[in-house]
Coordinates of C-alpha atoms and ligand atoms in Angstrom, one line a residue:
M1 CA 73.4 92.2 81.9
P2 CA 73.9 93.5 85.4
E3 CA 72.9 97.0 86.3
W4 CA 75.9 97.2 88.4
K5 CA 77.6 100.7 88.7
I6 CA 81.1 101.1 89.7
L7 CA 82.6 104.7 90.4
L8 CA 86.1 105.9 89.8
T9 CA 87.9 108.4 92.4
D10 CA 90.5 109.6 90.5
G11 CA 90.0 109.1 87.8
L12 CA 91.7 105.9 85.0
E13 CA 93.2 105.6 81.9
Q14 CA 90.2 105.0 78.9
N15 CA 91.2 101.2 77.9
G16 CA 90.5 100.0 81.7
Q17 CA 87.1 102.5 81.3
D18 CA 86.1 101.1 78.0
I19 CA 86.9 97.5 79.3
L20 CA 84.4 98.3 82.7
R21 CA 81.2 100.3 80.7
A22 CA 81.1 97.0 78.3
A23 CA 79.9 95.3 81.7
A24 CA 78.2 98.1 83.7
Q25 CA 77.7 102.0 84.4
V26 CA 80.9 103.9 85.3
D27 CA 80.4 106.8 86.9
N28 CA 84.1 109.3 86.4
R29 CA 83.9 111.7 89.6
A30 CA 87.8 112.2 89.5
G31 CA 88.4 114.4 92.5
I32 CA 85.0 113.9 94.4
S33 CA 85.6 115.4 98.2
A34 CA 85.2 112.6 101.0
D35 CA 82.2 114.2 101.8
D36 CA 80.8 113.8 98.6
L37 CA 82.0 110.3 98.3
L38 CA 80.1 109.3 101.9
K39 CA 77.2 111.5 100.4
V40 CA 77.3 108.9 97.1
V41 CA 78.8 105.7 98.4
A42 CA 76.1 104.0 99.1
E43 CA 74.8 103.6 95.4
Y44 CA 78.0 101.6 94.2
D45 CA 78.7 98.2 93.9
A46 CA 82.5 98.9 93.2
L47 CA 85.0 101.3 94.3
I48 CA 88.0 102.3 91.8
V49 CA 90.5 104.6 93.0
R50 CA 94.5 105.5 93.1
G51 CA 96.9 106.4 96.3
R52 CA 94.6 110.1 96.7
T53 CA 91.2 108.7 98.1
K54 CA 90.4 107.1 101.1
V55 CA 88.7 104.2 102.1
T56 CA 88.0 104.6 105.0
A57 CA 85.7 102.7 107.7
A58 CA 83.2 105.6 107.6
V59 CA 82.8 105.2 103.6
F60 CA 82.3 101.2 104.1
D61 CA 79.5 101.3 106.1
A62 CA 77.6 104.1 104.0
A63 CA 78.5 101.6 100.5
P64 CA 75.9 99.1 102.5
R65 CA 76.3 97.7 98.2
L66 CA 79.8 97.5 97.7
K67 CA 81.1 94.2 97.0
V68 CA 84.5 95.1 95.6
V69 CA 87.6 98.2 96.1
G70 CA 89.6 98.1 93.3
R71 CA 93.0 100.4 94.2
A72 CA 94.4 100.8 90.7
G73 CA 98.1 100.7 92.1
V74 CA 100.2 98.7 94.7
G75 CA 100.2 100.6 98.4
V76 CA 96.4 100.0 99.7
D77 CA 97.4 101.7 102.5
N78 CA 94.8 104.1 102.0
I79 CA 92.0 101.9 102.4
D80 CA 91.2 99.9 105.8
L81 CA 92.3 96.5 105.1
N82 CA 90.1 96.1 108.2
A83 CA 86.9 98.1 107.6
A84 CA 87.1 96.1 104.1
K85 CA 86.9 92.2 105.8
A86 CA 83.8 93.6 108.8
H87 CA 81.6 94.1 105.7
N88 CA 82.9 91.2 103.4
V89 CA 83.9 93.8 100.6
I90 CA 87.4 92.2 98.0
V91 CA 90.2 94.5 97.9
V92 CA 91.9 93.8 94.9
N93 CA 95.2 95.7 93.6
S94 CA 97.4 95.9 90.4
P95 CA 100.7 94.6 92.0
T96 CA 102.6 94.0 88.7
A97 CA 101.9 97.1 86.8
T98 CA 103.7 100.1 88.5
T99 CA 106.6 97.6 89.3
I100 CA 108.8 99.0 86.2
A101 CA 107.8 102.5 86.2
V102 CA 108.9 103.0 90.3
A103 CA 112.9 101.4 89.6
E104 CA 113.4 103.6 87.1
L105 CA 112.6 106.5 89.0
T106 CA 114.7 105.0 91.4
L107 CA 117.6 104.8 89.5
G108 CA 116.7 107.9 87.8
L109 CA 116.0 110.1 91.6
M110 CA 119.6 107.7 92.1
L111 CA 122.3 109.4 89.1
S112 CA 119.8 112.4 90.0
V113 CA 121.0 112.6 93.3
V114 CA 124.7 111.6 93.3
R115 CA 125.7 114.5 90.0
E116 CA 123.2 117.1 91.3
I117 CA 122.1 117.0 88.1
P118 CA 118.6 119.0 88.6
R119 CA 120.8 122.2 91.0
A120 CA 123.3 121.6 87.1
D121 CA 119.8 122.1 84.9
A122 CA 118.5 125.1 87.7
T123 CA 121.0 126.4 87.5
M124 CA 121.8 127.2 84.1
K125 CA 118.8 128.8 83.6
A126 CA 119.3 131.3 85.3
G127 CA 122.8 131.1 83.1
Q128 CA 125.2 130.5 85.0
W129 CA 128.0 128.2 85.0
I130 CA 129.3 126.1 88.3
K131 CA 130.7 123.3 86.5
K132 CA 133.8 123.3 89.7
E133 CA 130.6 122.8 92.2
L134 CA 129.2 120.5 90.3
E135 CA 131.4 117.4 91.5
G136 CA 130.0 114.3 92.2
H137 CA 129.9 110.7 92.1
E138 CA 129.9 107.4 90.3
L139 CA 127.7 104.8 91.9
W140 CA 130.4 101.9 89.7
R141 CA 131.2 99.4 93.0
K142 CA 129.4 101.6 95.0
T143 CA 127.6 99.4 97.8
L144 CA 123.8 99.5 97.3
G145 CA 121.4 98.6 100.6
V146 CA 117.7 97.6 98.9
I147 CA 115.2 97.4 101.8
G148 CA 112.4 95.7 100.9
F149 CA 113.9 93.2 97.7
G150 CA 110.0 92.1 96.6
R151 CA 109.1 93.5 93.2
I152 CA 110.7 96.8 93.1
G153 CA 113.2 95.9 94.7
T154 CA 114.6 93.0 92.5
E155 CA 114.0 95.9 89.5
V156 CA 116.0 98.3 91.0
A157 CA 119.2 95.7 92.1
R158 CA 118.9 94.4 88.2
R159 CA 119.2 97.7 86.4
A160 CA 121.6 98.7 89.9
K161 CA 123.7 95.8 88.9
A162 CA 124.4 96.8 85.1
F163 CA 126.3 99.7 87.3
D164 CA 128.9 97.5 88.9
M165 CA 126.8 98.4 92.3
D166 CA 127.5 94.9 95.3
I167 CA 123.2 94.8 96.0
L168 CA 123.1 94.2 99.6
A169 CA 119.0 93.0 100.9
Y170 CA 117.2 92.8 103.6
D171 CA 114.1 91.2 103.8
P172 CA 112.1 89.7 107.4
L173 CA 110.0 88.1 105.1
L174 CA 111.7 86.3 102.1
P175 CA 114.1 83.4 103.1
A176 CA 117.8 83.9 102.2
E177 CA 118.2 81.2 99.5
A178 CA 114.9 83.0 98.3
I179 CA 117.6 87.2 98.0
R180 CA 120.1 85.7 96.7
L181 CA 118.0 84.4 93.3
R182 CA 117.6 88.1 93.6
G183 CA 120.4 89.2 93.3
G184 CA 120.7 90.7 96.7
E185 CA 123.1 89.3 99.3
P186 CA 121.0 88.7 102.1
V187 CA 121.9 90.6 105.9
S188 CA 120.4 92.1 108.7
L189 CA 118.5 95.7 108.9
D190 CA 122.0 97.1 111.3
E191 CA 124.2 95.4 108.0
L192 CA 122.3 96.6 105.6
L193 CA 122.9 100.9 107.1
H194 CA 126.1 99.7 108.4
R195 CA 128.0 98.8 105.4
A196 CA 125.3 100.4 101.8
D197 CA 127.4 104.1 100.5
I198 CA 123.1 104.5 99.3
I199 CA 120.2 102.4 100.5
T200 CA 116.4 103.0 98.7
L201 CA 113.2 101.7 100.5
H202 CA 110.8 99.5 98.5
V203 CA 108.7 98.3 101.7
P204 CA 105.3 98.6 102.2
L205 CA 103.8 101.2 104.7
D206 CA 102.4 98.9 108.2
E207 CA 102.8 99.0 111.6
N208 CA 106.7 97.2 111.1
T209 CA 108.5 99.9 108.1
R210 CA 106.7 103.0 110.4
N211 CA 108.9 105.1 110.3
L212 CA 112.1 102.2 110.1
L213 CA 114.8 104.9 108.8
N214 CA 114.3 106.7 111.6
A215 CA 117.9 108.8 114.2
E216 CA 119.0 105.5 115.3
A217 CA 119.0 103.2 112.1
F218 CA 121.0 107.5 110.6
A219 CA 123.4 107.3 113.7
K220 CA 124.6 103.1 111.8
M221 CA 124.9 105.2 108.7
K222 CA 128.0 105.4 107.0
D223 CA 129.0 109.5 106.8
G224 CA 127.9 110.5 103.7
V225 CA 125.7 107.9 103.0
Y226 CA 122.3 108.5 99.6
I227 CA 119.0 108.2 101.1
I228 CA 116.4 106.9 98.1
C229 CA 112.5 106.3 98.8
A230 CA 109.2 105.5 96.3
A231 CA 107.8 103.4 98.6
R232 CA 105.4 105.7 100.9
G233 CA 106.4 108.8 102.9
G234 CA 105.9 107.6 106.6
V235 CA 108.2 104.7 106.2
I236 CA 111.7 107.3 106.8
D237 CA 111.0 110.0 109.9
E238 CA 111.8 112.8 107.7
E239 CA 112.4 114.9 110.8
A240 CA 116.1 112.8 111.5
L241 CA 116.2 112.6 107.6
L242 CA 116.6 116.5 108.6
Q243 CA 118.6 116.3 110.8
A244 CA 121.1 113.6 109.1
L245 CA 121.6 116.2 105.7
N246 CA 122.3 119.1 107.7
S247 CA 125.3 117.6 110.5
G248 CA 126.0 116.2 106.6
K249 CA 126.5 112.7 107.6
V250 CA 123.8 112.2 105.4
A251 CA 125.1 113.7 101.7
G252 CA 121.6 114.1 99.3
A253 CA 118.5 112.1 99.7
G254 CA 115.8 111.5 96.2
L255 CA 112.2 111.6 97.5
D256 CA 109.2 110.6 95.7
V257 CA 106.8 110.4 98.7
F258 CA 106.0 112.6 101.7
A259 CA 104.3 111.6 105.0
T260 CA 102.0 113.7 104.2
E261 CA 101.2 114.4 100.4
P262 CA 101.4 117.7 99.0
P263 CA 104.3 118.2 102.2
G264 CA 105.2 121.7 99.8
A265 CA 107.8 123.7 100.3
T266 CA 109.5 121.7 103.5
A267 CA 112.9 122.5 105.4
L268 CA 113.1 119.3 102.8
V269 CA 111.7 119.5 100.4
T270 CA 113.5 123.0 100.0
H271 CA 117.2 121.8 100.7
P272 CA 119.7 121.6 98.7
K273 CA 120.7 118.1 98.8
V274 CA 117.3 116.9 98.1
V275 CA 115.8 115.9 95.0
C276 CA 112.0 115.9 94.9
T277 CA 109.5 113.9 92.4
P278 CA 105.3 114.9 93.6
H279 CA 104.9 111.0 93.9
I280 CA 105.2 109.8 89.6
G281 CA 106.9 106.3 90.3
A282 CA 103.9 104.8 88.4
Q283 CA 103.8 107.9 86.3
T284 CA 104.2 106.3 83.8
V285 CA 101.7 106.1 80.4
E286 CA 102.4 102.4 79.9
A287 CA 102.7 101.4 83.9
Q288 CA 98.7 102.8 84.3
T289 CA 97.9 101.6 80.8
R290 CA 98.7 98.6 82.1
A291 CA 97.1 99.4 85.8
A292 CA 94.2 100.0 84.0
E293 CA 93.4 96.4 82.4
D294 CA 94.6 94.9 85.7
I295 CA 92.0 96.8 87.7
A296 CA 89.5 96.5 85.0
T297 CA 90.0 93.5 85.3
E298 CA 90.1 92.2 88.8
V299 CA 87.4 94.6 89.7
L300 CA 84.9 92.6 86.9
A301 CA 86.2 89.0 88.0
A302 CA 84.9 90.2 91.5
L303 CA 81.5 91.7 90.7
E304 CA 81.4 87.8 88.6
G305 CA 81.8 86.0 91.9
Ligands
NAD1 P1 106.1 93.7 97.2 O1 105.3 93.2 98.1 O2 106.4 93.3 95.6 O3 107.1 93.9 97.5 C1 107.6 93.9 99.5 C2 108.4 93.6 100.0 O4 109.0 94.4 101.0 C3 108.0 92.3 99.6 O5 109.1 91.8 99.5 C4 108.0 92.1 102.0 O6 108.8 91.2 102.3 C5 109.0 93.1 102.1 N1 108.7 93.9 103.8 C6 107.7 94.0 104.4 N2 107.8 94.7 105.7 C7 109.0 94.1 105.2 C8 109.8 94.9 106.7 N3 109.2 95.1 108.2 N4 111.2 94.8 106.5 C9 112.0 95.0 105.0 N5 111.0 93.9 103.8 C10 109.5 94.1 104.3 O7 105.6 95.3 96.9 P2 106.5 96.6 95.2 O8 105.6 95.6 94.2 O9 107.4 96.1 94.9 O10 105.9 97.8 95.8 C11 106.9 97.6 97.3 C12 106.4 99.4 97.5 O11 106.2 100.5 96.7 C13 105.0 98.8 97.9 O12 104.4 98.7 99.3 C14 104.6 101.2 97.3 O13 104.3 101.6 99.1 C15 105.4 101.6 96.7 N6 105.5 102.0 94.9 C16 105.6 103.3 95.7 C17 105.4 103.7 94.1 C18 105.6 105.1 94.0 O14 104.9 105.9 92.5 N7 106.7 106.0 94.3 C19 104.7 102.9 93.3 C20 103.9 102.2 93.3 C21 104.3 101.3 94.8

C-alpha cells in the first residue's frame, strides 16, 4: 500500500475518515492554527479542509509533497487556486453534497424574516406576548429574485414555487433557456432588483460578485424588500445593507454568512430586522455525511492519479 499521508485540518465525518484510513495514514488536526499548519504541511500528500482553513500561497510553498487539496463542501474561496495551479496541486470539492441543506436553510431564513419567528420566540421566552406587533408578510404570490441560478439557487426556486412564488433569476453565465428549464424567468440584474419582493443570493464569491449588492443596487430595489444570503459574506456590502435597513429600504435580512467570520455582535448582527445564523448552511448530518464520502473518494482518486 502506498505510504500516503493525509491531513485533516477542519475535521471530517467518520464515514469519510474510514474511507481514507483504508488507503492512507490520516492525521486529524481539526482546528490547527495557520502557523502550525505551515510547520507540518511538508509531511503530507493531501490536505482536506472545510471553509475555516486558509490554504494560502505560503501553505503551498511549504508543501513539496502535496498533490491534492480537498474541500469538503462547495466554496473554494479559502484556497489560493493560482498557487495550487503553480504548484501542480489538484483542488477537489464536493459540490453537490450540501445543496439541499443550504436550500432548506434559505427557505428557513426567508420564513423567519418575513414572520419574525426568532423575535416571537425570544419575546415569549422572556414572558411577553407581543402578538399585535408581530404582523408579518406571506410568501404567497411574492416575487423571489434569485441571484446565481446554479445548484442551490435552482433548489431554492423549486421550494419557493411550492409557496406559489414567482421566480426571477439572474445568472449571466447560464443561457436564458437553461434558466427557463430550471423554472426561473431569466432577467437582468437591474430588472431583478427593480421587481423582486425578496432577493436571495447563491453566487460564488469572486472578483465579479464581491459587493454585488452595494448602495447603488439597494437604491434600485423596491421599498420594503427582504434580503437573504447564504452564499458568502463578501457578496453584500454590509455597510450598505445596514444603511438600507436603517432607512427602511430593506424590511429585513436573513444572513448565514458574513464578510468576517465570526463577526461578533456588530450593528448588523444585532439589528432587530436581521435574523442571523453562524454559517450553518451546510451543517446537517446528511450533508456532512455526503460531503465526507464524496471528498474522501475524490482525494483518493486524485492521489491514485
Ligand atoms: P453553483 O456553481 O452550482 O451555482 C452558482 C451559480 O452562480 C452558477 O450558476 C453561476 O453561473 C452563477 N454565477 C457566477 N457568477 C455570477 C455572477 N457574477 N452573477 C450571477 N450569477 C453568477 O454553486 P452552488 O452549489 O449553487 O453554490 C453557490 C454558493 O453557495 C457557493 O459558491 C458557496 O459560496 C455558497 N455556499 C454556502 C454554504 C453555506 O454554508 N452557507 C454552503 C454551500 C455553498
